[in-house]
Short mmCIF file of C-alpha atoms and ligand atoms in Angstrom, two decimals:
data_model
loop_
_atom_site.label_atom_id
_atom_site.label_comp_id
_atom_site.label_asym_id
_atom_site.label_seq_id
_atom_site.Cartn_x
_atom_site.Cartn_y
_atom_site.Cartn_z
CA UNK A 249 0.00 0.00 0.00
CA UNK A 250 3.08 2.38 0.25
CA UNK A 251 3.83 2.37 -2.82
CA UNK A 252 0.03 3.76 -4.04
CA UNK A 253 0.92 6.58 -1.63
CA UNK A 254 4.33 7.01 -2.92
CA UNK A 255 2.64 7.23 -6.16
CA UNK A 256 -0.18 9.19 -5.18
CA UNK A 257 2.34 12.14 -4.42
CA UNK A 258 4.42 11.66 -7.18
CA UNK A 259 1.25 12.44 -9.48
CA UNK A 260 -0.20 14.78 -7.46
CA UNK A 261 3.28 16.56 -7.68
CA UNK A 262 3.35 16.17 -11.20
CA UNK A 263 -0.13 17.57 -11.46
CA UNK A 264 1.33 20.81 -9.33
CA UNK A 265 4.09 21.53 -11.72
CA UNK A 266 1.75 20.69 -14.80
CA UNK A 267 -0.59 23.47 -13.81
CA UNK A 268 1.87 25.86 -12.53
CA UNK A 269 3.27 25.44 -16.03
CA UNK A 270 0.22 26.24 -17.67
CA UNK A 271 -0.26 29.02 -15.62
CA UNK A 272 2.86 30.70 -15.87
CA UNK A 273 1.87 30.55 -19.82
CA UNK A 274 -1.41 32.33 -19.35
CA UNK A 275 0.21 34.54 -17.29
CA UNK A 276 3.00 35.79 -19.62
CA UNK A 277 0.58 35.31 -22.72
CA UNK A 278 -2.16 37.36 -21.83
CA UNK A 279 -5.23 37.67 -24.24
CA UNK A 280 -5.18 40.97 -25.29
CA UNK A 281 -8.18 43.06 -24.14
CA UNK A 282 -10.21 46.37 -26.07
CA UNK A 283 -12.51 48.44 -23.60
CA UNK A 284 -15.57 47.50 -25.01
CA UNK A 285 -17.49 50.55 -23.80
CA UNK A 286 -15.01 52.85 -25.62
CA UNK A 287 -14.75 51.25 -29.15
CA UNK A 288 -18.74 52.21 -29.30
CA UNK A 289 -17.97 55.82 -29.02
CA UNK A 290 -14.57 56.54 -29.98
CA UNK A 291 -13.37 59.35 -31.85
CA UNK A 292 -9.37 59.09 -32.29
CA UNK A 293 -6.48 61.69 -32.56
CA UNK A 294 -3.99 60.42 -34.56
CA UNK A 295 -0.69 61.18 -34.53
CA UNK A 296 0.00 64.11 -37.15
CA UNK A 297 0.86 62.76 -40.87
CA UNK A 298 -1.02 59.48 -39.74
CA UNK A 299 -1.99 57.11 -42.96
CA UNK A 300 -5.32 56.31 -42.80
CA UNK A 301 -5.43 54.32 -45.59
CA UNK A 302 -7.67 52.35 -48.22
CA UNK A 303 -5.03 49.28 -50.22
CA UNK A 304 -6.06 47.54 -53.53
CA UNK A 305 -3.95 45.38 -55.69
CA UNK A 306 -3.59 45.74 -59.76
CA UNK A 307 -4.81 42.44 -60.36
CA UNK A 308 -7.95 42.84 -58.17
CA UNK A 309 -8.99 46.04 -59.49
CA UNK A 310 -7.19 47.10 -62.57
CA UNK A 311 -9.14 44.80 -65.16
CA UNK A 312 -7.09 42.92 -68.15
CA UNK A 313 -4.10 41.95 -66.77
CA UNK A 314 -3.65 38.96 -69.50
CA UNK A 315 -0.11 38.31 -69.34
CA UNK A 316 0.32 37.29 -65.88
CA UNK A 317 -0.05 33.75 -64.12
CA UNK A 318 -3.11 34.19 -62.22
CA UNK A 319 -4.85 35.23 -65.94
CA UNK A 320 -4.09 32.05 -67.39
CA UNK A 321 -4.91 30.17 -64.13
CA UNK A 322 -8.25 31.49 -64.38
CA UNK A 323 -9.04 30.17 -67.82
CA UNK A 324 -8.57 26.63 -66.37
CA UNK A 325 -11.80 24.98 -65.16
CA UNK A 326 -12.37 24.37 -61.67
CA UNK A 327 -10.01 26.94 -60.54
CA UNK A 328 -12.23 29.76 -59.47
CA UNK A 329 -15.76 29.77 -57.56
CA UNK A 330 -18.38 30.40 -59.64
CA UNK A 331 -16.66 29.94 -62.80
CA UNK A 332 -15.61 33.81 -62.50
CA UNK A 333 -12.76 35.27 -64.26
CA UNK A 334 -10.98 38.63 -63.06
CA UNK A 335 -11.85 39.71 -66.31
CA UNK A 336 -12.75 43.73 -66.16
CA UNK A 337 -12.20 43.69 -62.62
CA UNK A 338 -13.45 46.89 -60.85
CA UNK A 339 -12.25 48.86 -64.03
CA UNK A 340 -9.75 50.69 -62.01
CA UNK A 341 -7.43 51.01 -64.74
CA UNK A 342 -9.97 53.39 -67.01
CA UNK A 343 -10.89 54.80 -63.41
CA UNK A 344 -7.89 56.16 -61.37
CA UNK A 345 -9.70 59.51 -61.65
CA UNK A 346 -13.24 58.84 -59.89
CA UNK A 347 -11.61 56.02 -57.90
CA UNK A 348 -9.12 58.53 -56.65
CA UNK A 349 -11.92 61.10 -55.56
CA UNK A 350 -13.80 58.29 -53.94
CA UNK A 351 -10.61 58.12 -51.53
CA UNK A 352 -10.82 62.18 -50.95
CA UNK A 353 -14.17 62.10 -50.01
CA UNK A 354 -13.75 59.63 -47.49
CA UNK A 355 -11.43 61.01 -45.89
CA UNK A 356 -8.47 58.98 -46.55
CA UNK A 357 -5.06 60.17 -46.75
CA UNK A 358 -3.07 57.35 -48.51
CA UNK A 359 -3.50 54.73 -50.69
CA UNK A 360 -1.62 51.50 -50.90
CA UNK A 361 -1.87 49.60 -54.36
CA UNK A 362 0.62 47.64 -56.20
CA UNK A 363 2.41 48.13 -60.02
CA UNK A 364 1.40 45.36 -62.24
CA UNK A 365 4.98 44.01 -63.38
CA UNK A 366 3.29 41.67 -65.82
CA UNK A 367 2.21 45.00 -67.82
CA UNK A 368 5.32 46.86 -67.34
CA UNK A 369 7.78 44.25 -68.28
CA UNK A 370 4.80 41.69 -70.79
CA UNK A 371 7.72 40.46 -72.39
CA UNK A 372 10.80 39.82 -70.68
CA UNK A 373 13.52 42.98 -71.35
CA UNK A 374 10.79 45.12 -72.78
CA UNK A 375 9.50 48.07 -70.86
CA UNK A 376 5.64 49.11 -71.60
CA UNK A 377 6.43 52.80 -71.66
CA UNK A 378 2.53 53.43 -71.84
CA UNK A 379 2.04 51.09 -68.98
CA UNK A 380 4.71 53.57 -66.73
CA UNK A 381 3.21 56.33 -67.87
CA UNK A 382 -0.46 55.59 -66.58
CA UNK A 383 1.30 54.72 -63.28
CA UNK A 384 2.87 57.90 -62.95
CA UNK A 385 -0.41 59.70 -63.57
CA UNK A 386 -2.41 58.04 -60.97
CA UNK A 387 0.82 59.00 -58.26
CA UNK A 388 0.44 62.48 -59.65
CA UNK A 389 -3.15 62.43 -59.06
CA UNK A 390 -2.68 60.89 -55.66
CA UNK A 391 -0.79 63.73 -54.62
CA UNK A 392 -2.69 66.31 -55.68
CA UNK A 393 -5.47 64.92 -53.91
CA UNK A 394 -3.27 64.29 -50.61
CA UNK A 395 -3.14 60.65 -50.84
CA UNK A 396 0.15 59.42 -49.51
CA UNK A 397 0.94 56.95 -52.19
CA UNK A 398 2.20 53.55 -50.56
CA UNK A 399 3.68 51.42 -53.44
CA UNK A 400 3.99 47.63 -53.78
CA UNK A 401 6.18 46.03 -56.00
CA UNK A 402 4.44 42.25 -55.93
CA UNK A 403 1.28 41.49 -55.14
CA UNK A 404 0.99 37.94 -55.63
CA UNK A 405 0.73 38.47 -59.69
CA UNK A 406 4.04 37.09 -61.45
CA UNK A 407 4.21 37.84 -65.11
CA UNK A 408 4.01 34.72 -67.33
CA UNK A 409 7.60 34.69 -68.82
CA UNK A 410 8.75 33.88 -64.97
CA UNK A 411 5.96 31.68 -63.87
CA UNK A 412 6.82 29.47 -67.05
CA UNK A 413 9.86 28.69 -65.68
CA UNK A 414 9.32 28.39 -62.14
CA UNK A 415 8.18 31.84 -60.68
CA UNK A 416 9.21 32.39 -56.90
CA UNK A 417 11.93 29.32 -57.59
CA UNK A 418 13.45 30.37 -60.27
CA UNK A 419 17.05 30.73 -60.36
CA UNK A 420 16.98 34.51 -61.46
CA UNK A 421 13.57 35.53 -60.16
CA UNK A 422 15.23 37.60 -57.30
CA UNK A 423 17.72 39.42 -59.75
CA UNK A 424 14.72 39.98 -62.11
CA UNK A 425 12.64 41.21 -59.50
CA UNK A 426 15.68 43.63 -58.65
CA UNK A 427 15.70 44.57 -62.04
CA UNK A 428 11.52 45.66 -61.96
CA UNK A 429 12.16 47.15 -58.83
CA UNK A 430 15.25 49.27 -59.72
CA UNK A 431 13.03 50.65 -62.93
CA UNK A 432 10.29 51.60 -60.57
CA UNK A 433 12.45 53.63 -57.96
CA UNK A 434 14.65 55.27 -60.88
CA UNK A 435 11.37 56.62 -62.53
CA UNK A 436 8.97 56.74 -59.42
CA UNK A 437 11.48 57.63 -56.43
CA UNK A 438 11.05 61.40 -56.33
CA UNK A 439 7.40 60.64 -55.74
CA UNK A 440 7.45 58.20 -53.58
CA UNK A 441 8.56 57.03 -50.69
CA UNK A 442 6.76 54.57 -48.82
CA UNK A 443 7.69 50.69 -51.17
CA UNK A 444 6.15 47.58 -50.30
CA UNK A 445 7.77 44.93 -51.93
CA UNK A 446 6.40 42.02 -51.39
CA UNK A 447 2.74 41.24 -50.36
CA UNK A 448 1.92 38.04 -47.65
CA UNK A 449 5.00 36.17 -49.12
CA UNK A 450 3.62 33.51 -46.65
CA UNK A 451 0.16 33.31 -48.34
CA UNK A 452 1.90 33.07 -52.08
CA UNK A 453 3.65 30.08 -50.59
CA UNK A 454 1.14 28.11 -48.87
CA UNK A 455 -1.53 28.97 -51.51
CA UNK A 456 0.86 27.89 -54.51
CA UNK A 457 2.31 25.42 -53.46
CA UNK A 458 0.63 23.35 -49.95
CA UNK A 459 -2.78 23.76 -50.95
CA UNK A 460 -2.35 24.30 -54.44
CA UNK A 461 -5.08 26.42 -54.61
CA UNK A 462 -3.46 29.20 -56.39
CA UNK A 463 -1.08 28.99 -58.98
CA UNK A 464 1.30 27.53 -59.92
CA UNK A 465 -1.33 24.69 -58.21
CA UNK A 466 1.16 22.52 -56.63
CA UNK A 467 1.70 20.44 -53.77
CA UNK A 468 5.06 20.02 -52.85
CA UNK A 469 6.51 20.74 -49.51
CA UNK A 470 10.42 21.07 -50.95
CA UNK A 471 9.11 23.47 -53.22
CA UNK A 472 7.23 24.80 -51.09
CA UNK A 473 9.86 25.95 -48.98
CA UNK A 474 12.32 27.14 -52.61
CA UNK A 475 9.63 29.41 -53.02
CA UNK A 476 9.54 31.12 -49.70
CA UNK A 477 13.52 31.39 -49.93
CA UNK A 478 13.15 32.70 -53.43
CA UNK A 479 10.95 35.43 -51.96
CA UNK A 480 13.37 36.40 -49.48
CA UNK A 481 15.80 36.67 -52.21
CA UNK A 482 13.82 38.70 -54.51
CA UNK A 483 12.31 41.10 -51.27
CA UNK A 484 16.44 41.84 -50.78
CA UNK A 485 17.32 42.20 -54.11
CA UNK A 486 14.09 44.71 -54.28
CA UNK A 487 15.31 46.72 -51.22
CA UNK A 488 18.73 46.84 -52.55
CA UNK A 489 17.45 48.23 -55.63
CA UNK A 490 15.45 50.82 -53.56
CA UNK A 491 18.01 51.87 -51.62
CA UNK A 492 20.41 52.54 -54.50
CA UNK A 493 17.30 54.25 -57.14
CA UNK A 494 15.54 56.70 -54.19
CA UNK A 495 17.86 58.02 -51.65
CA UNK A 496 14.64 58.29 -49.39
CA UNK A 497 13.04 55.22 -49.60
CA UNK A 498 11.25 54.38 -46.48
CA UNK A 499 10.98 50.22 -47.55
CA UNK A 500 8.87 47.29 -45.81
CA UNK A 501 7.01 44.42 -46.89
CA UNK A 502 3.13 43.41 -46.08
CA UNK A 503 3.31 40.11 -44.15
CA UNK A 504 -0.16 38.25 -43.43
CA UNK A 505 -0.88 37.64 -39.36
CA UNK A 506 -3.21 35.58 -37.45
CA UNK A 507 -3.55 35.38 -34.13
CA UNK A 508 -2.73 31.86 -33.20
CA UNK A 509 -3.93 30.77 -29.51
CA UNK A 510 -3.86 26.96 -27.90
CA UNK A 511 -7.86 25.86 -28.40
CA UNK A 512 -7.31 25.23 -24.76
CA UNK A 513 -5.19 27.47 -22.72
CA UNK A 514 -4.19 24.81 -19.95
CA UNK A 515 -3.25 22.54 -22.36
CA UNK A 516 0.78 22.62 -22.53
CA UNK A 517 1.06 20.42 -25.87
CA UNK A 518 -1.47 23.05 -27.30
CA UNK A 519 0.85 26.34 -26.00
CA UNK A 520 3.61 24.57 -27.69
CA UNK A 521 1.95 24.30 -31.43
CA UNK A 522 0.29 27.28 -30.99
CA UNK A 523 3.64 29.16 -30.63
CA UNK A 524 5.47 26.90 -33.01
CA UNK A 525 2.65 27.68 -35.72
CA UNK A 526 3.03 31.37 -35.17
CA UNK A 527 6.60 31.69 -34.89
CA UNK A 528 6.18 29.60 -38.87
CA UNK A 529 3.55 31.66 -40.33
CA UNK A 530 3.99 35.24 -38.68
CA UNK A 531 7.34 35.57 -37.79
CA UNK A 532 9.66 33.39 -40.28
CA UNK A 533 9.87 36.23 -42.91
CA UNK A 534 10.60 39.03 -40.67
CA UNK A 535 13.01 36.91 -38.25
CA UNK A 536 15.19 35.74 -41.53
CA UNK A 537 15.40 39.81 -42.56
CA UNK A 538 16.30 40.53 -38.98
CA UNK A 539 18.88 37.27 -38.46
CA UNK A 540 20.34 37.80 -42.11
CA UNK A 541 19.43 34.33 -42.77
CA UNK A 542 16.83 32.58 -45.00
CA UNK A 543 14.78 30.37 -42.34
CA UNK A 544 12.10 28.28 -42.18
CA UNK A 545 10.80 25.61 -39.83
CA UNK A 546 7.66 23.96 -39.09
CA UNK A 547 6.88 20.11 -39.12
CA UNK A 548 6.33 18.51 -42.22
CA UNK A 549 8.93 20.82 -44.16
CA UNK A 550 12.36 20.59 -44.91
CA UNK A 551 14.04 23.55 -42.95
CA UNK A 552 15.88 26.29 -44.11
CA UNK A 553 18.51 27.67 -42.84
CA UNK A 554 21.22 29.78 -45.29
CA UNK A 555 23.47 32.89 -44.39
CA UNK A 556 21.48 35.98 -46.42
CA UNK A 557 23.59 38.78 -45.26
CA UNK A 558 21.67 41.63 -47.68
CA UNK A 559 18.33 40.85 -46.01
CA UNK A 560 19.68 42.60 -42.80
CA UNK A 561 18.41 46.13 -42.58
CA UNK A 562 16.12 45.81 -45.34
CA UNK A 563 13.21 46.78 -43.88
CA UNK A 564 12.85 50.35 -42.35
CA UNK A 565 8.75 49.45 -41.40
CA UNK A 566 6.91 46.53 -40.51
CA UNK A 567 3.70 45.88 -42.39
CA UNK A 568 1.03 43.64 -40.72
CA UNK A 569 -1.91 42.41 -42.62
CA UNK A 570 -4.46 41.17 -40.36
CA UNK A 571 -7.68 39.65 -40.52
CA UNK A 572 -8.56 36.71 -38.01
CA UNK A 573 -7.94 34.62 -34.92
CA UNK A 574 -7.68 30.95 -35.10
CA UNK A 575 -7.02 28.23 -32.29
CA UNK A 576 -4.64 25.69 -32.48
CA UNK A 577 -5.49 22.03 -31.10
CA UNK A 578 -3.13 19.29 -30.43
CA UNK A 579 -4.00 16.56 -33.11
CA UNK A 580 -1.72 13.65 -33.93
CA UNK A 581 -3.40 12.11 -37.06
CA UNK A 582 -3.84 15.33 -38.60
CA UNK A 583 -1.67 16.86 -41.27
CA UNK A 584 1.68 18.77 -39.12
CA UNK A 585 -0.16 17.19 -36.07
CA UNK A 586 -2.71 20.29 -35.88
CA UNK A 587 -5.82 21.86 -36.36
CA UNK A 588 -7.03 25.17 -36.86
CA UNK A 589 -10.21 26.34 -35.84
CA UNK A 590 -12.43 29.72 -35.17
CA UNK A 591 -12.56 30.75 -31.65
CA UNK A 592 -16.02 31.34 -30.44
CA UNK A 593 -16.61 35.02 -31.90
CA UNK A 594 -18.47 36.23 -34.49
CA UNK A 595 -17.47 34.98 -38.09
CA UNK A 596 -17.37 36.87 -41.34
CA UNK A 597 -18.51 35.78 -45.07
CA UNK A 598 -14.92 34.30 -45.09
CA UNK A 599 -15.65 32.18 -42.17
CA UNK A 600 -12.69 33.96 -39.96
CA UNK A 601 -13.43 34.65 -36.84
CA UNK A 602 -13.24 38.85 -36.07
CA UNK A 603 -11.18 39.01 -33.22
CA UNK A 604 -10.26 42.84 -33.28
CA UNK A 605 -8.13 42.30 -29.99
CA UNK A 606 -5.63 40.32 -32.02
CA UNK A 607 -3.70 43.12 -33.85
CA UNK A 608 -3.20 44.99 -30.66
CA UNK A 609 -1.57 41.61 -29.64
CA UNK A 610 0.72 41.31 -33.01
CA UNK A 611 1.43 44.81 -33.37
CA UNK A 612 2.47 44.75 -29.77
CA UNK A 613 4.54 41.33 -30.53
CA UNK A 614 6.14 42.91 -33.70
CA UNK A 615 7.24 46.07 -32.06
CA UNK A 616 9.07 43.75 -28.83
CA UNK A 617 10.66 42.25 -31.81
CA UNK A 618 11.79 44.76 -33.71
CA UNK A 619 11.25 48.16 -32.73
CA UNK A 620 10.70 49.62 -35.84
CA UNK A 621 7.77 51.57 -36.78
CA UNK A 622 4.57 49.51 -38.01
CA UNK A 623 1.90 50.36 -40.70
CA UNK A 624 -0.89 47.97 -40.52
CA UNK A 625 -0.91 47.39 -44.35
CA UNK A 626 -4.44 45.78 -44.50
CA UNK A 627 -7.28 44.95 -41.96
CA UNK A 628 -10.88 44.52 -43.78
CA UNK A 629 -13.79 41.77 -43.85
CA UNK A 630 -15.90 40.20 -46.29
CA UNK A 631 -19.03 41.35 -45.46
CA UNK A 632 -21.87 41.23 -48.21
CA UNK A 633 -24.70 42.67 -46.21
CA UNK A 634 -22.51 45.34 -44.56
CA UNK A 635 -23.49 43.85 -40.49
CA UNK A 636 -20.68 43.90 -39.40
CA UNK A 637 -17.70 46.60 -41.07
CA UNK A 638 -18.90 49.64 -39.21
CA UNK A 639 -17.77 48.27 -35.78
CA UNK A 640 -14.92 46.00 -37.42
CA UNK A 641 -13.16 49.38 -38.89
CA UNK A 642 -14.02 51.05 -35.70
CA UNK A 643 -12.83 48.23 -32.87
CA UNK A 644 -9.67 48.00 -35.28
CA UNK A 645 -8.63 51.50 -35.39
CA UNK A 646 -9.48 51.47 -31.48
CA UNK A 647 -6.94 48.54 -31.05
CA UNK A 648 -4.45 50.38 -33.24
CA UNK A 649 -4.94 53.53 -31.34
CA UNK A 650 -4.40 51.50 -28.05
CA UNK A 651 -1.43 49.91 -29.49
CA UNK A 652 -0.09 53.93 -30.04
CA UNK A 653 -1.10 54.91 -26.81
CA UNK A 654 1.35 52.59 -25.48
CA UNK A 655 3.98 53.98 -27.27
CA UNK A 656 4.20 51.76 -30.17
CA UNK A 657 5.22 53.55 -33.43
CA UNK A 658 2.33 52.86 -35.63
CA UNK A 659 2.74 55.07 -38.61
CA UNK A 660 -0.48 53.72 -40.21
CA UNK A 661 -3.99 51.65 -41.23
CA UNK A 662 -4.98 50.41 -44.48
CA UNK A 663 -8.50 49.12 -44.79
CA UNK A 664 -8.94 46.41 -47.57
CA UNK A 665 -10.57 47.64 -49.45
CA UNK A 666 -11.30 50.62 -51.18
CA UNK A 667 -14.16 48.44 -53.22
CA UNK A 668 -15.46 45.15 -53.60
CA UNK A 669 -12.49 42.83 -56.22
CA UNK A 670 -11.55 39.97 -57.43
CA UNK A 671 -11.23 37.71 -54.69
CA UNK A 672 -8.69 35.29 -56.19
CA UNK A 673 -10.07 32.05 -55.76
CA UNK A 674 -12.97 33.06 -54.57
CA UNK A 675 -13.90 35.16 -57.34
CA UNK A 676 -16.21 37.91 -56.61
CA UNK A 677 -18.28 36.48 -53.59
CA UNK A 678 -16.61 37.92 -50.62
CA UNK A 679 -16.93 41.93 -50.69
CA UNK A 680 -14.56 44.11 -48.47
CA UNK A 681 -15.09 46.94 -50.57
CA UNK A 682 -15.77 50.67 -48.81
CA UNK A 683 -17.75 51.10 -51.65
CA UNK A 684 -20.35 48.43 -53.52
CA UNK A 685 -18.80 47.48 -56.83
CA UNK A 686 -21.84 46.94 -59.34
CA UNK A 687 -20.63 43.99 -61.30
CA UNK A 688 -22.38 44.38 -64.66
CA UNK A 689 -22.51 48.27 -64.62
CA UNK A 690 -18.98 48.88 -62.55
CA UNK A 691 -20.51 51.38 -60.60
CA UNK A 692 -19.57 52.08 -57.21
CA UNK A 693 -21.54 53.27 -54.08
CA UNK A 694 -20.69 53.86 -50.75
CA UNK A 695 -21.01 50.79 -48.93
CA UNK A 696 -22.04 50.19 -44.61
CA UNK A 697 -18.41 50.72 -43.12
CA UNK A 698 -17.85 54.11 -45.24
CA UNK A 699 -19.72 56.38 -43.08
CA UNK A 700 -17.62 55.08 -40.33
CA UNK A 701 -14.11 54.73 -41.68
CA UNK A 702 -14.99 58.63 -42.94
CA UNK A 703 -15.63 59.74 -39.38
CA UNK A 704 -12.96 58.21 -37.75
CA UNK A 705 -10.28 59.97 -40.28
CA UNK A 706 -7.85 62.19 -39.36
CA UNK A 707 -8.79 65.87 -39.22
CA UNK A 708 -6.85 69.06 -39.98
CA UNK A 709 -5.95 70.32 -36.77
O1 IFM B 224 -7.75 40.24 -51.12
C1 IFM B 224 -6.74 39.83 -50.26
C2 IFM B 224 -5.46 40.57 -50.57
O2 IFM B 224 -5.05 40.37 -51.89
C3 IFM B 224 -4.35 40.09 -49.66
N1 IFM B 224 -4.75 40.11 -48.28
C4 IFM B 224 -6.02 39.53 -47.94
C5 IFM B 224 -7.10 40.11 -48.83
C6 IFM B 224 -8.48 39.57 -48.42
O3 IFM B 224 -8.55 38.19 -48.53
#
């Protein structure tokens, strides 16, 4: 019988450290809190210069952009819901004008969008001078109407002369991504100053090629992991560029963010996926710029680990695209031996769950990290009957006025988007758009969310 004893304190000792464990992690991993009282009346003061932002992307908006990868991706059966093509798009490209007095009259004061390299450089060595000239127009017009104009280089489109032989792992991608971007800061760099280069490199690699939901449409974990290397290549050949083209090039990159939490917070297995996943997904592009070294490891891929000296200072902001929460269980038979879920909150057309508390946890995470100023590059949510965005943009530019109350160096917010687009895969059934985009007619009206994103702008002092 004195051994059950002996036993019986042995567990129950176990048992004390187990949940002093677990504790200690719920202790130093607080959930992030908003005060819900004050994001139903809350008018903000920004910092002076704030960007408070609308973002779009050429392929989403512009309207015949046939000689990239996602065009020809589209033509294939199967590929997008609803059979729907990007096609016309929102007809941005005949509409920088109206579009761009849509963003004075809400308010706005810069616009992120990205340069469609597939129409700049359609054949490989061949500038479109037409296709530069329309781009310098709409920055022109951006200024004049005091839109800050925030520039991305790559947003997800690669032109097809690079996909065909192997987009983000091809040997010269980087170098010809260098190339784009040394064009674009040699004819753009007086006007500009704030470059993206590279949009949810993260996304383009799971998407491409785990899923292979988006092209190139394959499933290959190696590859997988070539592409995300090639796009921390061609992001520090980009910023090299930059750097040498516009002598005040302010340079980051838009990286995708969830927040990740265990599905069940005394459950030490589930801290240590949850952290693993994040520290993959979040934090693997931004800690190989930081480290100077390509890396990448979560289970199920090959890891990565190679010096990559000129990614070290090639950031000067962080961007943060955010839109959802999602727990992490413990689950051995499943794929990476996890599972992602909603948490218990509301959930938007997407079927994320809006969690606005999460980006004042990751943009508190990414300033401990790096302590460099942080622009939240997108926030938005699909939202077809409007319910939901007026709170959404308000609770989020509460959470990112919390975040600057704290002393965090936010610089700016960029709702996606400034209308309804093409989706990608979805096609045109989930609608972020400020404004309504009438898909037969193009015509845009204000959409539920505008009214709110108008008054919470930043006003002349
Ligand atoms: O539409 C996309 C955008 O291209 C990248 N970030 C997420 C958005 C909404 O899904």
């Amino acid at each position: 019988m004195r051994w059950m004893r002996r036993l019986g304190y042995v567990l129950a000792a176990l048992a004390v450290v187990y949940l002093g464990a677990a504790l200690y992690f719920q202790r130093t991993n607080p959930r992030p809190t908003l005060d819900a009282a004050a994001t139903t009346a809350f008018t903000p003061a920004w910092p002076s210069a704030f960007l408070w932002g609308t973002a779009t992307a050429a392929h989403q908006v512009e309207g015949g952009n046939v000689h990239n990868d996602w065009w020809r991706f589209e033509q294939q059966a199967g590929k997008i819901a609803h059979g729907d093509r990007s096609g016309a798009a929102a007809g941005h490209w005949e509409r920088v004008a109206e579009d761009v007095g849509l963003m004075r009259s809400l308010g706005a004061t810069a616009y992120r969008f990205s340069l469609e390299w597939s129409r700049l450089e359609p054949v490989e060595g061949q500038w479109d001078e037409t296709a530069w000239a329309h781009y310098g127009d709409e920055i022109a017009q951006l200024r004049a109407a005091g839109q800050e104009p925030v520039v991305t280089l790559l947003h997800f489109t690669l032109p097809a002369w690079i996909a065909d032989r192997g987009g983000a792992t091809a040997p010269d991608f980087p170098d010809r991504f260098g190339r784009f971007a040394a064009e674009a800061a040699r004819r753009f760099g007086p006007q500009v100053k704030w470059w993206c280069t590279v949009n949810e490199p993260q996304v383009q690699m799971y998407n491409g090629y785990v899923t292979g939901y988006w092209p190139p449409g394959v499933k290959d974990h190696a590859l997988a992991v070539r592409a995300f290397a090639g796009l921390l290549a061609a992001h520090a050949s980009a910023a090299a560029a930059l750097r040498a083209g516009d002598a005040d090039a302010f340079i980051g990159l838009a990286s995708n963010m969830i927040w990740f939490e265990p599905a069940n917070r005394w459950n030490l297995l589930e801290w240590f996926v949850s952290n693993t996943v994040a520290e993959g997904f979040n934090w693997s592009f931004y800690e190989s710029i930081r480290q100077g070294r390509q890396s990448f490891s979560l289970p199920g891929f090959p890891s990565l680990d190679v010096e990559a000296p000129a990614l070290k200072g090639s950031v000067d902001w962080v961007g943060i695209n955010y839109y959802r929460r999602n727990t992490v269980t413990f689950s051995p038979g499943s794929p990476g031996m996890v599972e992602i879920g909603n948490g218990p909150g509301t959930v938007s057309d997407a079927k994320v769950e809006i969690f606005p508390e999460g980006l004042l946890g990751l943009v508190r995470e990414g300033w401990k990290r790096y302590r460099l100023p942080i622009v939240i590059t997108e926030y938005g949510v699909a939202d077809s009957t409007g319910a939901h965005r007026p709170a959404f943009i308000r609770q989020h530019a509460y959470a990112v006025k919390q975040a600057i109350d704290e002393g965090v160096d936010v610089r700016g917010a960029f709702h996606w988007s400034l209308m309804d687009n093409f989706e990608w895969a979805e096609g045109y059934g989930w609608r972020f758009g400020l404004y309504r985009l009438d898909l037969k007619t193009l015509a845009r009206t204000p959409a539920p969310g505008a009214e709110e994103f108008s008054r919470l702008a930043p006003r002349p002092k």
